[in-house]
PDB file of C-alpha atoms in Angstrom:
ATOM      1  CA  GLU D 260       0.000   0.000   0.000  1.00 81.00           C
ATOM      2  CA  PRO D 261       1.428   3.409  -0.956  1.00 86.00           C
ATOM      3  CA  GLU D 262       2.570   5.554   1.931  1.00 94.00           C
ATOM      4  CA  VAL D 263       4.134   8.900   2.708  1.00 97.00           C
ATOM      5  CA  THR D 264       7.753   8.668   3.824  1.00 97.00           C
ATOM      6  CA  GLN D 265       9.816  11.233   5.726  1.00 98.00           C
ATOM      7  CA  THR D 266      13.511  11.651   6.457  1.00 97.00           C
ATOM      8  CA  PRO D 267      15.217  11.947   8.810  1.00 97.00           C
ATOM      9  CA  SER D 268      13.168  10.377  11.588  1.00 97.00           C
ATOM     10  CA  HIS D 269      15.024  12.496  14.153  1.00 98.00           C
ATOM     11  CA  GLN D 270      17.010  15.698  13.643  1.00 98.00           C
ATOM     12  CA  VAL D 271      19.001  17.433  16.364  1.00 98.00           C
ATOM     13  CA  THR D 272      20.290  20.930  15.629  1.00 98.00           C
ATOM     14  CA  GLN D 273      21.697  23.968  17.345  1.00 98.00           C
ATOM     15  CA  MET D 274      19.632  27.136  17.658  1.00 98.00           C
ATOM     16  CA  GLY D 275      20.173  29.397  14.651  1.00 97.00           C
ATOM     17  CA  GLN D 276      21.046  26.557  12.268  1.00 98.00           C
ATOM     18  CA  GLU D 277      19.143  25.740   9.109  1.00 98.00           C
ATOM     19  CA  VAL D 278      17.349  22.419   8.771  1.00 98.00           C
ATOM     20  CA  ILE D 279      15.668  20.738   5.830  1.00 98.00           C
ATOM     21  CA  LEU D 280      13.019  18.118   6.415  1.00 98.00           C
ATOM     22  CA  ARG D 281      12.242  15.820   3.521  1.00 98.00           C
ATOM     23  CA  CYS D 282       9.108  14.034   2.440  1.00 98.00           C
ATOM     24  CA  VAL D 283       8.131  11.732  -0.399  1.00 97.00           C
ATOM     25  CA  PRO D 284       4.349  11.987  -0.861  1.00 97.00           C
ATOM     26  CA  ILE D 285       2.191   9.237  -2.347  1.00 96.00           C
ATOM     27  CA  SER D 286       3.050   9.200  -6.024  1.00 93.00           C
ATOM     28  CA  ASN D 287      -0.266  10.168  -7.683  1.00 91.00           C
ATOM     29  CA  HIS D 288      -1.251  12.749  -5.068  1.00 94.00           C
ATOM     30  CA  LEU D 289      -1.570  16.387  -6.032  1.00 92.00           C
ATOM     31  CA  TYR D 290      -1.887  18.223  -2.716  1.00 93.00           C
ATOM     32  CA  PHE D 291       0.900  18.386  -0.156  1.00 95.00           C
ATOM     33  CA  TYR D 292       0.952  19.657   3.404  1.00 96.00           C
ATOM     34  CA  TRP D 293       3.173  20.208   6.408  1.00 98.00           C
ATOM     35  CA  TYR D 294       1.839  20.067   9.953  1.00 98.00           C
ATOM     36  CA  ARG D 295       3.602  20.133  13.291  1.00 98.00           C
ATOM     37  CA  GLN D 296       2.809  18.797  16.746  1.00 97.00           C
ATOM     38  CA  ILE D 297       4.527  20.172  19.812  1.00 97.00           C
ATOM     39  CA  LEU D 298       4.790  17.520  22.528  1.00 93.00           C
ATOM     40  CA  GLY D 299       1.437  17.050  24.245  1.00 91.00           C
ATOM     41  CA  GLN D 300      -0.380  19.519  21.993  1.00 94.00           C
ATOM     42  CA  LYS D 301      -2.661  19.456  18.955  1.00 95.00           C
ATOM     43  CA  VAL D 302      -1.570  18.792  15.411  1.00 97.00           C
ATOM     44  CA  GLU D 303      -1.272  22.241  13.773  1.00 96.00           C
ATOM     45  CA  PHE D 304      -1.374  23.163  10.101  1.00 95.00           C
ATOM     46  CA  LEU D 305       1.651  24.952   8.639  1.00 96.00           C
ATOM     47  CA  VAL D 306       1.317  25.101   4.851  1.00 96.00           C
ATOM     48  CA  SER D 307      -0.335  23.507   1.843  1.00 94.00           C
ATOM     49  CA  PHE D 308       1.102  23.230  -1.647  1.00 94.00           C
ATOM     50  CA  TYR D 309      -0.662  22.597  -4.944  1.00 92.00           C
ATOM     51  CA  ASN D 310       0.306  23.033  -8.564  1.00 90.00           C
ATOM     52  CA  ASN D 311       3.863  23.998  -7.612  1.00 90.00           C
ATOM     53  CA  GLU D 312       2.935  26.843  -5.332  1.00 93.00           C
ATOM     54  CA  ILE D 313       1.802  27.542  -1.785  1.00 94.00           C
ATOM     55  CA  SER D 314      -1.987  27.519  -1.659  1.00 92.00           C
ATOM     56  CA  GLU D 315      -2.487  28.299   2.023  1.00 92.00           C
ATOM     57  CA  LYS D 316      -0.311  28.969   5.058  1.00 92.00           C
ATOM     58  CA  SER D 317      -0.904  29.540   8.737  1.00 92.00           C
ATOM     59  CA  GLU D 318       0.373  32.301  10.997  1.00 92.00           C
ATOM     60  CA  ILE D 319       3.054  29.886  12.204  1.00 94.00           C
ATOM     61  CA  PHE D 320       4.537  29.701   8.695  1.00 96.00           C
ATOM     62  CA  ASP D 321       6.546  32.936   8.800  1.00 94.00           C
ATOM     63  CA  ASP D 322       9.560  34.062   6.775  1.00 95.00           C
ATOM     64  CA  GLN D 323      11.783  31.523   8.527  1.00 96.00           C
ATOM     65  CA  PHE D 324       9.934  28.704   6.786  1.00 98.00           C
ATOM     66  CA  SER D 325       9.912  27.727   3.126  1.00 97.00           C
ATOM     67  CA  VAL D 326       8.735  24.767   1.101  1.00 97.00           C
ATOM     68  CA  GLU D 327       9.892  23.344  -2.174  1.00 95.00           C
ATOM     69  CA  ARG D 328       9.099  20.520  -4.535  1.00 93.00           C
ATOM     70  CA  PRO D 329      12.502  20.224  -6.203  1.00 87.00           C
ATOM     71  CA  ASP D 330      11.565  17.274  -8.420  1.00 87.00           C
ATOM     72  CA  GLY D 331       8.611  15.031  -9.162  1.00 79.00           C
ATOM     73  CA  SER D 332       8.804  13.078  -5.942  1.00 88.00           C
ATOM     74  CA  ASN D 333      10.244  15.111  -3.048  1.00 94.00           C
ATOM     75  CA  PHE D 334       8.626  17.814  -0.937  1.00 96.00           C
ATOM     76  CA  THR D 335      10.792  19.708   1.545  1.00 97.00           C
ATOM     77  CA  LEU D 336      10.333  22.039   4.489  1.00 98.00           C
ATOM     78  CA  LYS D 337      13.217  24.371   5.319  1.00 98.00           C
ATOM     79  CA  ILE D 338      13.593  26.276   8.549  1.00 98.00           C
ATOM     80  CA  ARG D 339      16.199  28.970   7.988  1.00 96.00           C
ATOM     81  CA  SER D 340      17.256  29.811  11.528  1.00 95.00           C
ATOM     82  CA  THR D 341      15.866  27.414  14.098  1.00 97.00           C
ATOM     83  CA  LYS D 342      14.575  28.541  17.481  1.00 97.00           C
ATOM     84  CA  LEU D 343      14.045  26.513  20.628  1.00 97.00           C
ATOM     85  CA  GLU D 344      10.282  26.745  20.115  1.00 96.00           C
ATOM     86  CA  ASP D 345      10.602  25.014  16.723  1.00 97.00           C
ATOM     87  CA  SER D 346      11.205  21.735  18.572  1.00 98.00           C
ATOM     88  CA  ALA D 347       8.287  19.499  17.565  1.00 98.00           C
ATOM     89  CA  MET D 348       7.210  16.573  15.422  1.00 98.00           C
ATOM     90  CA  TYR D 349       6.809  17.668  11.818  1.00 98.00           C
ATOM     91  CA  PHE D 350       4.408  15.700   9.658  1.00 98.00           C
ATOM     92  CA  CYS D 351       4.105  15.720   5.909  1.00 98.00           C
ATOM     93  CA  ALA D 352       0.753  14.772   4.397  1.00 97.00           C
ATOM     94  CA  SER D 353      -0.546  14.296   0.893  1.00 95.00           C
ATOM     95  CA  SER D 354      -3.950  14.065  -0.729  1.00 93.00           C
ATOM     96  CA  TYR D 355      -5.247  13.179  -4.168  1.00 92.00           C
ATOM     97  CA  LYS D 356      -8.294  15.434  -4.277  1.00 85.00           C
ATOM     98  CA  GLY D 357      -7.643  17.709  -1.321  1.00 81.00           C
ATOM     99  CA  ASN D 358      -9.982  15.863   1.035  1.00 85.00           C
ATOM    100  CA  GLU D 359      -8.577  12.797   2.838  1.00 91.00           C
ATOM    101  CA  GLN D 360      -4.999  13.491   3.850  1.00 94.00           C
ATOM    102  CA  PHE D 361      -2.480  10.725   4.456  1.00 96.00           C
ATOM    103  CA  PHE D 362       0.303  11.459   6.904  1.00 98.00           C
ATOM    104  CA  GLY D 363       3.902  10.354   7.070  1.00 98.00           C
ATOM    105  CA  PRO D 364       5.581   8.992  10.196  1.00 98.00           C
ATOM    106  CA  GLY D 365       7.039  12.373  11.099  1.00 98.00           C
ATOM    107  CA  THR D 366      10.414  13.941  11.809  1.00 98.00           C
ATOM    108  CA  ARG D 367      11.206  14.743  15.410  1.00 98.00           C
ATOM    109  CA  LEU D 368      13.099  18.046  15.440  1.00 98.00           C
ATOM    110  CA  THR D 369      15.060  18.897  18.569  1.00 98.00           C
ATOM    111  CA  VAL D 370      16.603  22.379  18.771  1.00 98.00           C
ATOM    112  CA  LEU D 371      19.276  22.815  21.449  1.00 97.00           C
TER     113      LEU D 371
ATOM    114  CA  GLU M1482     -12.557  29.477  20.155  1.00 61.00           C
ATOM    115  CA  ASP M1483     -11.956  25.798  19.481  1.00 64.00           C
ATOM    116  CA  GLN M1484     -13.680  24.512  16.357  1.00 87.00           C
ATOM    117  CA  VAL M1485     -13.233  20.867  17.363  1.00 94.00           C
ATOM    118  CA  THR M1486     -13.699  19.555  20.901  1.00 96.00           C
ATOM    119  CA  GLN M1487     -13.113  15.929  21.806  1.00 97.00           C
ATOM    120  CA  SER M1488     -14.219  14.104  24.933  1.00 97.00           C
ATOM    121  CA  PRO M1489     -13.217  12.464  27.086  1.00 98.00           C
ATOM    122  CA  GLU M1490      -9.539  13.431  27.119  1.00 97.00           C
ATOM    123  CA  ALA M1491      -8.632   9.934  28.264  1.00 98.00           C
ATOM    124  CA  LEU M1492     -10.545   6.679  28.486  1.00 98.00           C
ATOM    125  CA  ARG M1493      -9.523   3.433  30.084  1.00 98.00           C
ATOM    126  CA  LEU M1494     -11.455   0.310  29.126  1.00 98.00           C
ATOM    127  CA  GLN M1495     -11.243  -3.332  29.944  1.00 98.00           C
ATOM    128  CA  GLU M1496     -10.815  -5.610  26.950  1.00 98.00           C
ATOM    129  CA  GLY M1497     -14.268  -6.269  25.500  1.00 97.00           C
ATOM    130  CA  GLU M1498     -15.858  -3.225  27.180  1.00 97.00           C
ATOM    131  CA  SER M1499     -17.524  -1.182  24.419  1.00 98.00           C
ATOM    132  CA  SER M1500     -17.669   2.619  24.562  1.00 98.00           C
ATOM    133  CA  SER M1501     -17.896   5.784  22.462  1.00 98.00           C
ATOM    134  CA  LEU M1502     -15.679   8.795  21.882  1.00 98.00           C
ATOM    135  CA  ASN M1503     -17.197  12.171  21.078  1.00 98.00           C
ATOM    136  CA  CYS M1504     -16.159  14.933  18.691  1.00 98.00           C
ATOM    137  CA  SER M1505     -18.199  18.139  18.574  1.00 96.00           C
ATOM    138  CA  TYR M1506     -17.547  20.819  15.979  1.00 91.00           C
ATOM    139  CA  THR M1507     -18.631  24.403  15.398  1.00 88.00           C
ATOM    140  CA  VAL M1508     -17.709  25.039  11.757  1.00 78.00           C
ATOM    141  CA  SER M1509     -20.597  25.891   9.471  1.00 74.00           C
ATOM    142  CA  GLY M1510     -20.968  24.314   6.067  1.00 76.00           C
ATOM    143  CA  LEU M1511     -19.146  21.137   7.050  1.00 79.00           C
ATOM    144  CA  ARG M1512     -16.950  19.841   4.238  1.00 84.00           C
ATOM    145  CA  GLY M1513     -16.139  16.556   5.866  1.00 90.00           C
ATOM    146  CA  LEU M1514     -15.190  15.232   9.279  1.00 94.00           C
ATOM    147  CA  PHE M1515     -12.114  13.049   9.560  1.00 96.00           C
ATOM    148  CA  TRP M1516     -11.093  10.483  12.153  1.00 98.00           C
ATOM    149  CA  TYR M1517      -7.473   9.493  12.626  1.00 98.00           C
ATOM    150  CA  ARG M1518      -5.631   7.129  14.932  1.00 98.00           C
ATOM    151  CA  GLN M1519      -2.252   8.212  16.317  1.00 98.00           C
ATOM    152  CA  ASP M1520       0.179   5.898  18.087  1.00 97.00           C
ATOM    153  CA  PRO M1521       2.873   7.452  20.318  1.00 94.00           C
ATOM    154  CA  GLY M1522       5.645   9.065  18.279  1.00 93.00           C
ATOM    155  CA  LYS M1523       3.908   8.279  14.975  1.00 95.00           C
ATOM    156  CA  GLY M1524       1.928  10.167  12.365  1.00 97.00           C
ATOM    157  CA  PRO M1525      -1.879  10.220  12.275  1.00 97.00           C
ATOM    158  CA  GLU M1526      -3.322   7.206  10.459  1.00 97.00           C
ATOM    159  CA  PHE M1527      -6.446   7.906   8.422  1.00 96.00           C
ATOM    160  CA  LEU M1528      -9.545   5.994   9.529  1.00 97.00           C
ATOM    161  CA  PHE M1529     -12.766   7.561   8.190  1.00 95.00           C
ATOM    162  CA  THR M1530     -14.322  10.510   6.408  1.00 95.00           C
ATOM    163  CA  LEU M1531     -17.949  11.471   7.033  1.00 96.00           C
ATOM    164  CA  TYR M1532     -19.673  14.096   4.917  1.00 92.00           C
ATOM    165  CA  SER M1533     -23.325  14.288   5.906  1.00 92.00           C
ATOM    166  CA  ALA M1534     -25.545  13.867   8.962  1.00 93.00           C
ATOM    167  CA  GLY M1535     -26.715  10.277   9.333  1.00 95.00           C
ATOM    168  CA  GLU M1536     -23.699   8.833   7.568  1.00 96.00           C
ATOM    169  CA  GLU M1537     -21.931   5.872   9.170  1.00 97.00           C
ATOM    170  CA  LYS M1538     -18.632   4.155   8.368  1.00 97.00           C
ATOM    171  CA  GLU M1539     -17.226   0.943   9.858  1.00 97.00           C
ATOM    172  CA  LYS M1540     -13.825  -0.668  10.061  1.00 95.00           C
ATOM    173  CA  GLU M1541     -13.277  -3.758  12.176  1.00 95.00           C
ATOM    174  CA  ARG M1542     -14.283  -2.832  15.742  1.00 97.00           C
ATOM    175  CA  LEU M1543     -14.737   0.877  14.957  1.00 98.00           C
ATOM    176  CA  LYS M1544     -17.850   2.646  13.737  1.00 98.00           C
ATOM    177  CA  ALA M1545     -18.040   6.393  13.111  1.00 98.00           C
ATOM    178  CA  THR M1546     -21.322   8.309  12.982  1.00 98.00           C
ATOM    179  CA  LEU M1547     -22.152  11.930  12.229  1.00 96.00           C
ATOM    180  CA  THR M1548     -24.885  14.355  13.280  1.00 93.00           C
ATOM    181  CA  LYS M1549     -25.209  18.051  12.511  1.00 88.00           C
ATOM    182  CA  LYS M1550     -23.182  19.009  15.576  1.00 90.00           C
ATOM    183  CA  GLU M1551     -21.037  16.032  16.518  1.00 95.00           C
ATOM    184  CA  SER M1552     -19.513  12.739  15.572  1.00 97.00           C
ATOM    185  CA  PHE M1553     -19.090   9.579  17.595  1.00 98.00           C
ATOM    186  CA  LEU M1554     -16.489   6.883  17.283  1.00 98.00           C
ATOM    187  CA  HIS M1555     -17.945   3.706  18.695  1.00 98.00           C
ATOM    188  CA  ILE M1556     -15.544   0.965  19.743  1.00 98.00           C
ATOM    189  CA  THR M1557     -17.087  -2.492  20.074  1.00 98.00           C
ATOM    190  CA  ALA M1558     -15.351  -5.163  22.150  1.00 98.00           C
ATOM    191  CA  PRO M1559     -11.994  -3.373  22.077  1.00 97.00           C
ATOM    192  CA  LYS M1560      -8.668  -5.183  22.254  1.00 98.00           C
ATOM    193  CA  PRO M1561      -5.371  -3.933  23.733  1.00 98.00           C
ATOM    194  CA  GLU M1562      -4.112  -3.184  20.207  1.00 97.00           C
ATOM    195  CA  ASP M1563      -6.842  -0.541  19.880  1.00 98.00           C
ATOM    196  CA  SER M1564      -4.977   1.531  22.468  1.00 98.00           C
ATOM    197  CA  ALA M1565      -4.009   4.835  20.812  1.00 98.00           C
ATOM    198  CA  THR M1566      -5.003   8.477  20.620  1.00 98.00           C
ATOM    199  CA  TYR M1567      -8.001   9.042  18.359  1.00 98.00           C
ATOM    200  CA  LEU M1568      -8.081  12.403  16.604  1.00 98.00           C
ATOM    201  CA  CYS M1569     -10.984  14.188  14.992  1.00 97.00           C
ATOM    202  CA  ALA M1570     -10.437  16.922  12.379  1.00 96.00           C
ATOM    203  CA  VAL M1571     -12.508  19.215  10.171  1.00 93.00           C
ATOM    204  CA  PRO M1572     -11.541  21.546   7.336  1.00 90.00           C
ATOM    205  CA  GLY M1573     -11.275  24.977   8.906  1.00 79.00           C
ATOM    206  CA  GLY M1574     -12.152  28.337   7.485  1.00 65.00           C
ATOM    207  CA  GLY M1575      -9.567  30.727   6.164  1.00 59.00           C
ATOM    208  CA  ASN M1576      -6.138  29.214   5.890  1.00 53.00           C
ATOM    209  CA  THR M1577      -6.491  25.902   7.735  1.00 65.00           C
ATOM    210  CA  PRO M1578      -7.107  22.774   5.636  1.00 86.00           C
ATOM    211  CA  LEU M1579      -7.483  20.591   8.728  1.00 92.00           C
ATOM    212  CA  VAL M1580      -8.240  21.703  12.279  1.00 93.00           C
ATOM    213  CA  PHE M1581      -7.593  18.937  14.787  1.00 96.00           C
ATOM    214  CA  GLY M1582      -9.060  18.291  18.191  1.00 96.00           C
ATOM    215  CA  LYS M1583      -6.828  17.462  21.148  1.00 96.00           C
ATOM    216  CA  GLY M1584      -7.728  13.799  20.830  1.00 97.00           C
ATOM    217  CA  THR M1585      -8.948  11.064  23.147  1.00 98.00           C
ATOM    218  CA  ARG M1586      -6.247   8.846  24.583  1.00 98.00           C
ATOM    219  CA  LEU M1587      -7.688   5.327  24.738  1.00 98.00           C
ATOM    220  CA  SER M1588      -6.156   2.583  26.848  1.00 98.00           C
ATOM    221  CA  VAL M1589      -7.545  -0.944  26.605  1.00 98.00           C
ATOM    222  CA  ILE M1590      -6.450  -3.228  29.405  1.00 97.00           C
ATOM    223  CA  ALA M1591      -6.298  -7.004  28.949  1.00 96.00           C
TER     224      ALA M1591
END
């Protein structure tokens, strides 16, 4: 069964460093998303991407964040200068029609 | 104001003891209600989508139902492997494709 994959599973970085989180969505899906979940809190929407551009973004998704689909299979989230409060699980999701979203296993980001 | 409220926050059941989880929502013009299962340290796993009041979906020991104001996830004769956090989500207004509730943490004891 097709699934969303994410790498790395765990990323440790120093405050102020740049990180890139990678995702491979399900191959025939057209809509792509990033969410995050701070430990013990709700899953929160960050950004959605369709037709090679950002379609929606939340207040969390400020200028420190960017997304890219560099080729036909990968979807990346870059955080330019990490802060302590960026520590969270980051989930990639994809959808065929923009309704049911299928999530990856997540990347645990720890900022020291 | 929360658009999705789940109750209870935690539920402990004996194996075989059936129960229901609740998800109430306040969005107007519902464009679907989604149930997910989340195991510790893992991503949400899609379970069901419900689109209209009266609709029901089933999968093994789980059945999801929808009214105009809330959804229920019924668990019949649960097993320890059903232990997880169950999340409810709706498409939000504005810039939020999915708005999640805080979830119900279910523990099924053998």
